[in-house]
Short mmCIF file of C-alpha atoms and ligand atoms in Angstrom, two decimals:
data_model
loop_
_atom_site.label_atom_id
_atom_site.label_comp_id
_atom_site.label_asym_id
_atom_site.label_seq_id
_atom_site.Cartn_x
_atom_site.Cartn_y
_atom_site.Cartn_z
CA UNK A 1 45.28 110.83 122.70
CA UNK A 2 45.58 112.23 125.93
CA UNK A 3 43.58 115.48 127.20
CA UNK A 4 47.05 117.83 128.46
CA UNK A 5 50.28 117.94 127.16
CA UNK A 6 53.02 118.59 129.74
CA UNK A 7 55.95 119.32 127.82
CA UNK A 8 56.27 121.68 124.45
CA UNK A 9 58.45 124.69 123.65
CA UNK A 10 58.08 128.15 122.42
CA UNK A 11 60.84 130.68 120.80
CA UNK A 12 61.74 131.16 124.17
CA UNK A 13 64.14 128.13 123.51
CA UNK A 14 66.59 128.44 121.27
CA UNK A 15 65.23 124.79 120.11
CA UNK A 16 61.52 126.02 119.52
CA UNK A 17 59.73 127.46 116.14
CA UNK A 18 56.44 129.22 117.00
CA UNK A 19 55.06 131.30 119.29
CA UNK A 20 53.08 130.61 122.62
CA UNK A 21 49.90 131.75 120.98
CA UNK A 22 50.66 129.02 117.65
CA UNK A 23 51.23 126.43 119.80
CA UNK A 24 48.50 127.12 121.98
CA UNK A 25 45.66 128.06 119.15
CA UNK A 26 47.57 123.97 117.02
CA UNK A 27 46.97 122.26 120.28
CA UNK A 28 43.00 123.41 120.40
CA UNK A 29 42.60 122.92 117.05
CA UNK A 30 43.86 118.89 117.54
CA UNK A 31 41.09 118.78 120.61
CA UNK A 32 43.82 118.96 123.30
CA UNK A 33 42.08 120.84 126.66
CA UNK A 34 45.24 121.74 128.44
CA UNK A 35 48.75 122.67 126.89
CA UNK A 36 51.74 123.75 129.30
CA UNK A 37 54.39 125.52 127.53
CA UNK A 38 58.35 124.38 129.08
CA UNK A 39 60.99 126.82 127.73
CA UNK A 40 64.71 125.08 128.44
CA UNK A 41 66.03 126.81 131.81
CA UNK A 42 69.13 129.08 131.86
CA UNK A 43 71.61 126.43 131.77
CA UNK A 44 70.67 126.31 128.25
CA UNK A 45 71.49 129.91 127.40
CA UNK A 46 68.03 131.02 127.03
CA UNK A 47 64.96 131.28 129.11
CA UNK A 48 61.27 132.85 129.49
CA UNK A 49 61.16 135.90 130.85
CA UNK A 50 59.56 136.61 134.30
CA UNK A 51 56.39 138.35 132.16
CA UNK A 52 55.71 135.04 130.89
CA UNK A 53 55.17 133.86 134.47
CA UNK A 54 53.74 136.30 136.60
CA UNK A 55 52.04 137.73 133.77
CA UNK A 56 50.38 135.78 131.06
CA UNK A 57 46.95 134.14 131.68
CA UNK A 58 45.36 131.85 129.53
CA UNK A 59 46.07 133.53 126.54
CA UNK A 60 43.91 131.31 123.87
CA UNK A 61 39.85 130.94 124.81
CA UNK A 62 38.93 127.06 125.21
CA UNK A 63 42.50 125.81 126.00
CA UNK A 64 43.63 125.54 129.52
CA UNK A 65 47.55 126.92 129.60
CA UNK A 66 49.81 125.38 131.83
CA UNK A 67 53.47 127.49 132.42
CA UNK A 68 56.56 125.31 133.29
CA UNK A 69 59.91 125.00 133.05
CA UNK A 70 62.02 122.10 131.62
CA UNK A 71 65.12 122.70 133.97
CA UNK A 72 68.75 121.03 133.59
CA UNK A 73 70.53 118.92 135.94
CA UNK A 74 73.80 120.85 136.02
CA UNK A 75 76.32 119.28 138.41
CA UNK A 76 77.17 115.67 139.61
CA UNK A 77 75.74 116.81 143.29
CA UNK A 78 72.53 117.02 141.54
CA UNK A 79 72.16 120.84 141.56
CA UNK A 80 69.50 121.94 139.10
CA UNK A 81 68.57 126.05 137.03
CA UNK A 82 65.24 125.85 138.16
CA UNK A 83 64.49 129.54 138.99
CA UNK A 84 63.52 130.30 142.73
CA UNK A 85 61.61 133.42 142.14
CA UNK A 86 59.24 131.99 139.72
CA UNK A 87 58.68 129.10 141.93
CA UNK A 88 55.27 130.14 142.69
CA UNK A 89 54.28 130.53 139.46
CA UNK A 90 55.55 127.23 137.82
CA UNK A 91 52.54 124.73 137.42
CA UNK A 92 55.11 122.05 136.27
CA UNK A 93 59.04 121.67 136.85
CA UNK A 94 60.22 119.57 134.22
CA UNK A 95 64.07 118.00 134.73
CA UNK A 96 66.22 116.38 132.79
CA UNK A 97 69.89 115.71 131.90
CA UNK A 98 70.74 118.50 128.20
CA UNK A 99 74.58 119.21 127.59
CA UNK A 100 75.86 116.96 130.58
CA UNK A 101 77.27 113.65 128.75
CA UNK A 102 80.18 111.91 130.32
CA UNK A 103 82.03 109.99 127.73
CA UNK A 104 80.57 105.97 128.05
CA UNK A 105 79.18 106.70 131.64
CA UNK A 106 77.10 103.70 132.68
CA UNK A 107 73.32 104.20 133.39
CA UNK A 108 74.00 103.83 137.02
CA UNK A 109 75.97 107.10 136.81
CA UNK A 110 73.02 109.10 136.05
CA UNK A 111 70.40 107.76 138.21
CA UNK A 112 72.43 108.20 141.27
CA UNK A 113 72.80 111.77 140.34
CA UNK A 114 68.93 112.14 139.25
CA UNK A 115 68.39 110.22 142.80
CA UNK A 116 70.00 113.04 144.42
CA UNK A 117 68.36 115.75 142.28
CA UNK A 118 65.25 115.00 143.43
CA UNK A 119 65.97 114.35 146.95
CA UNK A 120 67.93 117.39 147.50
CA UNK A 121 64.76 119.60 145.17
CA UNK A 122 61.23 118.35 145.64
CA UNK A 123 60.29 120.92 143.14
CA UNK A 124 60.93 118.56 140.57
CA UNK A 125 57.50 117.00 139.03
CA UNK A 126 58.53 115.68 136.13
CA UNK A 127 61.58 113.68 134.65
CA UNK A 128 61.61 113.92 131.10
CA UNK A 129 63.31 111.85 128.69
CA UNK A 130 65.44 109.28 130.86
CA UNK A 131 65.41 107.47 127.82
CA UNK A 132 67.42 110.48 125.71
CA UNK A 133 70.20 108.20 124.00
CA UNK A 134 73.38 110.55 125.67
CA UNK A 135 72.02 110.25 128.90
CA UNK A 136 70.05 106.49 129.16
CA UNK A 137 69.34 106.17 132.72
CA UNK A 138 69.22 102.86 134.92
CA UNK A 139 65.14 102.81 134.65
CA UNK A 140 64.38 100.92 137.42
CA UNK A 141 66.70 102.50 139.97
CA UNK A 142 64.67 105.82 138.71
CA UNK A 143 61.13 104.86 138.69
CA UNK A 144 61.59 103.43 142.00
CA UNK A 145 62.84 107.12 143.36
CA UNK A 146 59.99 108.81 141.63
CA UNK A 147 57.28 105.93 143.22
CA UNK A 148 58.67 107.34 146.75
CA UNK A 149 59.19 111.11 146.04
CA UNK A 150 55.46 111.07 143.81
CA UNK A 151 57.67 112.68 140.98
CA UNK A 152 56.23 111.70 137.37
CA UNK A 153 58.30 109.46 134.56
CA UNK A 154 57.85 111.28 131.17
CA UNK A 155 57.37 109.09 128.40
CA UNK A 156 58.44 111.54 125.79
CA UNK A 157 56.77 110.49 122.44
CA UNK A 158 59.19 112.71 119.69
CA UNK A 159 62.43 110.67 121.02
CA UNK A 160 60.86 107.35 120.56
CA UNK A 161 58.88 108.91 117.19
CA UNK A 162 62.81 110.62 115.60
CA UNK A 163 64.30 107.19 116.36
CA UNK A 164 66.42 108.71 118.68
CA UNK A 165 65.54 106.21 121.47
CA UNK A 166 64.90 102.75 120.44
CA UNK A 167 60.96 101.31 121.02
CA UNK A 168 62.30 98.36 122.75
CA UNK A 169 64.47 100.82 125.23
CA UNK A 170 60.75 102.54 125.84
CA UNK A 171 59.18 99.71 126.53
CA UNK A 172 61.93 98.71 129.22
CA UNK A 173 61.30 102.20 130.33
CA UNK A 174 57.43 101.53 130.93
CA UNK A 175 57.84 98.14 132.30
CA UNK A 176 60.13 99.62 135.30
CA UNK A 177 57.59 102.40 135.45
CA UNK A 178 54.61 99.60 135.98
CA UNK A 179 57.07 97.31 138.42
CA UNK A 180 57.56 100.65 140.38
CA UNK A 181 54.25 101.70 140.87
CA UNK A 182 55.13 105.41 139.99
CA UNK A 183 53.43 107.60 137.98
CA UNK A 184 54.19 108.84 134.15
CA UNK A 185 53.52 111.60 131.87
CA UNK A 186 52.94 110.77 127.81
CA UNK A 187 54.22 113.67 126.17
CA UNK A 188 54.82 115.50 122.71
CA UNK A 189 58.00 117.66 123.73
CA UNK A 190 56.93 119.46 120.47
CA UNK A 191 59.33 121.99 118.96
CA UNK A 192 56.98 122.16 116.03
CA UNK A 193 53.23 122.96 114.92
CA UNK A 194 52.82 119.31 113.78
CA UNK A 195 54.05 117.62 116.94
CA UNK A 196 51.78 119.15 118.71
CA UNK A 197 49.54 116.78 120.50
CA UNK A 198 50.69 113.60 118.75
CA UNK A 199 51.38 111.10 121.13
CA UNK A 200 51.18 107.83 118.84
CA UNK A 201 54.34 105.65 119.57
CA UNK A 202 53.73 106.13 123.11
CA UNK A 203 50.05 105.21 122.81
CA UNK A 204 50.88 101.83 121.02
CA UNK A 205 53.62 101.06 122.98
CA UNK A 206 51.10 101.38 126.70
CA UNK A 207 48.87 99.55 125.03
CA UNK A 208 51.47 96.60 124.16
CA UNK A 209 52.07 96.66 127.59
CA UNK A 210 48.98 96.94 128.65
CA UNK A 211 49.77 100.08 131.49
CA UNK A 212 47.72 100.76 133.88
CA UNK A 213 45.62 104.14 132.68
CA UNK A 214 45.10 105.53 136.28
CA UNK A 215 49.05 105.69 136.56
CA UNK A 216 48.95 108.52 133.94
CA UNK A 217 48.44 111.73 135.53
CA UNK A 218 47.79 113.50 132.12
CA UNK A 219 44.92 111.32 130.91
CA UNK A 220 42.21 113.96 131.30
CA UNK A 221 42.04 117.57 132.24
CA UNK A 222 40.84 116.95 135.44
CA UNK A 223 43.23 114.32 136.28
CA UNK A 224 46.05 117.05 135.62
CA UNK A 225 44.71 119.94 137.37
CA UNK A 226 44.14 117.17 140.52
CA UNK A 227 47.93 115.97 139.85
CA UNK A 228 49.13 119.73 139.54
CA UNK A 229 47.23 120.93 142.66
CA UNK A 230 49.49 118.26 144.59
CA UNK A 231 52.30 119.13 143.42
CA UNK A 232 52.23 122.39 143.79
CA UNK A 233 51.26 121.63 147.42
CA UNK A 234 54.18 119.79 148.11
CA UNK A 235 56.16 122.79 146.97
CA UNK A 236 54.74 125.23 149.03
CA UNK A 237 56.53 123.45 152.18
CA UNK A 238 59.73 123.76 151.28
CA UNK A 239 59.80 127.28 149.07
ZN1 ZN B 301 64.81 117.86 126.83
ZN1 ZN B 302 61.83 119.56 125.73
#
């Protein structure tokens, strides 16, 4: 288990079940230190509100809260919803492809446009899911832009865990993540109380393979807050 999860929803998507406060108080109870909570931007029809950002601190004693967004890629130029007025409140822009598919486009077709989403944003921390089964992505073409722009793989642990992306498409995922170089998340993207914190496909699958631990930014509290700090440094040159 890993000491932060980057990537869980509240009713603020139209997706989630519980409350920030439920997810917070499940995710201290399984021993997690830090939790960030990433509503679906406005692409998706709903959002947080701006009280969410500017306003809400650490709302559950013992728990470090992390507030992000999981934002949409929403054009072929690589245009993303991230939200420039919250900018300097986001801890952690999350992006990934939700509602875009393109009948039997190849997984070339949605690197190049991730490739350009991140060159043309260097907001974006985080790629989550390039492993979603509408939207497979050419893995090594990706994890070789996120090794040069210091953006993060996700290695989202309820696609593998549903079946909805196959464990030997995963561990193809990993292995261009460890030819790369870049770095990776392991996250629960959990919609529900009992996802919260579980991170067990992903666990067996790093250890098959045996990744390098220091490549995971997430692995302790510390390590997060050290990998956040950066980011949010980058950031502040271009917003
Ligand atoms: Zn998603
Ligand atoms: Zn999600």
């Amino acid at each position: 288990m890993f000491e932060t999860d980057l990537h869980a929803h509240s009713l603020f998507s139209a997706c989630g079940l519980h409350t920030i406060i439920e997810m917070l108080t499940a995710a201290k109870i399984k021993g997690i230190r830090g939790q960030a909570i990433t509503d679906h931007g406005p692409f998706l029809g709903r959002r947080p509100s701006s009280t969410f950002f500017e306003r809400l601190e650490n709302p559950v004693k013992g728990i470090r809260f992390f507030k992000g967004m999981e934002c949409n890629v929403t054009d072929e130029a690589g245009s993303i919803d991230v939200i420039p007025k919250f900018m300097k409140w986001y801890d952690v822009v999350l992006v990934g492809f939700h509602n875009f598919s393109i009948k039997d486009a190849p997984p070339e077709y949605y690197a190049k446009i991730m490739t350009k989403a991140l060159r043309t944003n260097p907001c974006i921390d985080i790629i989550v899911h390039p492993n979603a089964p509408h939207f497979v992505i050419d893995f090594k073409m990706i994890a070789e832009t996120a090794a040069e722009t210091g953006t993060a793989i996700e290695l989202n642990n309820a696609k593998t865990r549903l079946g909805r992306s196959t464990e030997e498409q995963t561990i193809s995922l990993i292995e261009a993540c460890i030819e790369a170089g870049c770095d990776v998340t392991v996250n629960t993207d959990a919609h529900a109380l009992n996802e919260v914190g579980n991170t067990d496909v992903i666990e067996a699958l790093l250890k098959k393979t045996a990744f390098p631990t220091e490549k995971i930014v997430n692995r302790t509290l510390e390590s997060t807050i050290e990998w956040i700090a950066k980011r949010k440094a980058i950031r502040a040159e271009f917003y």
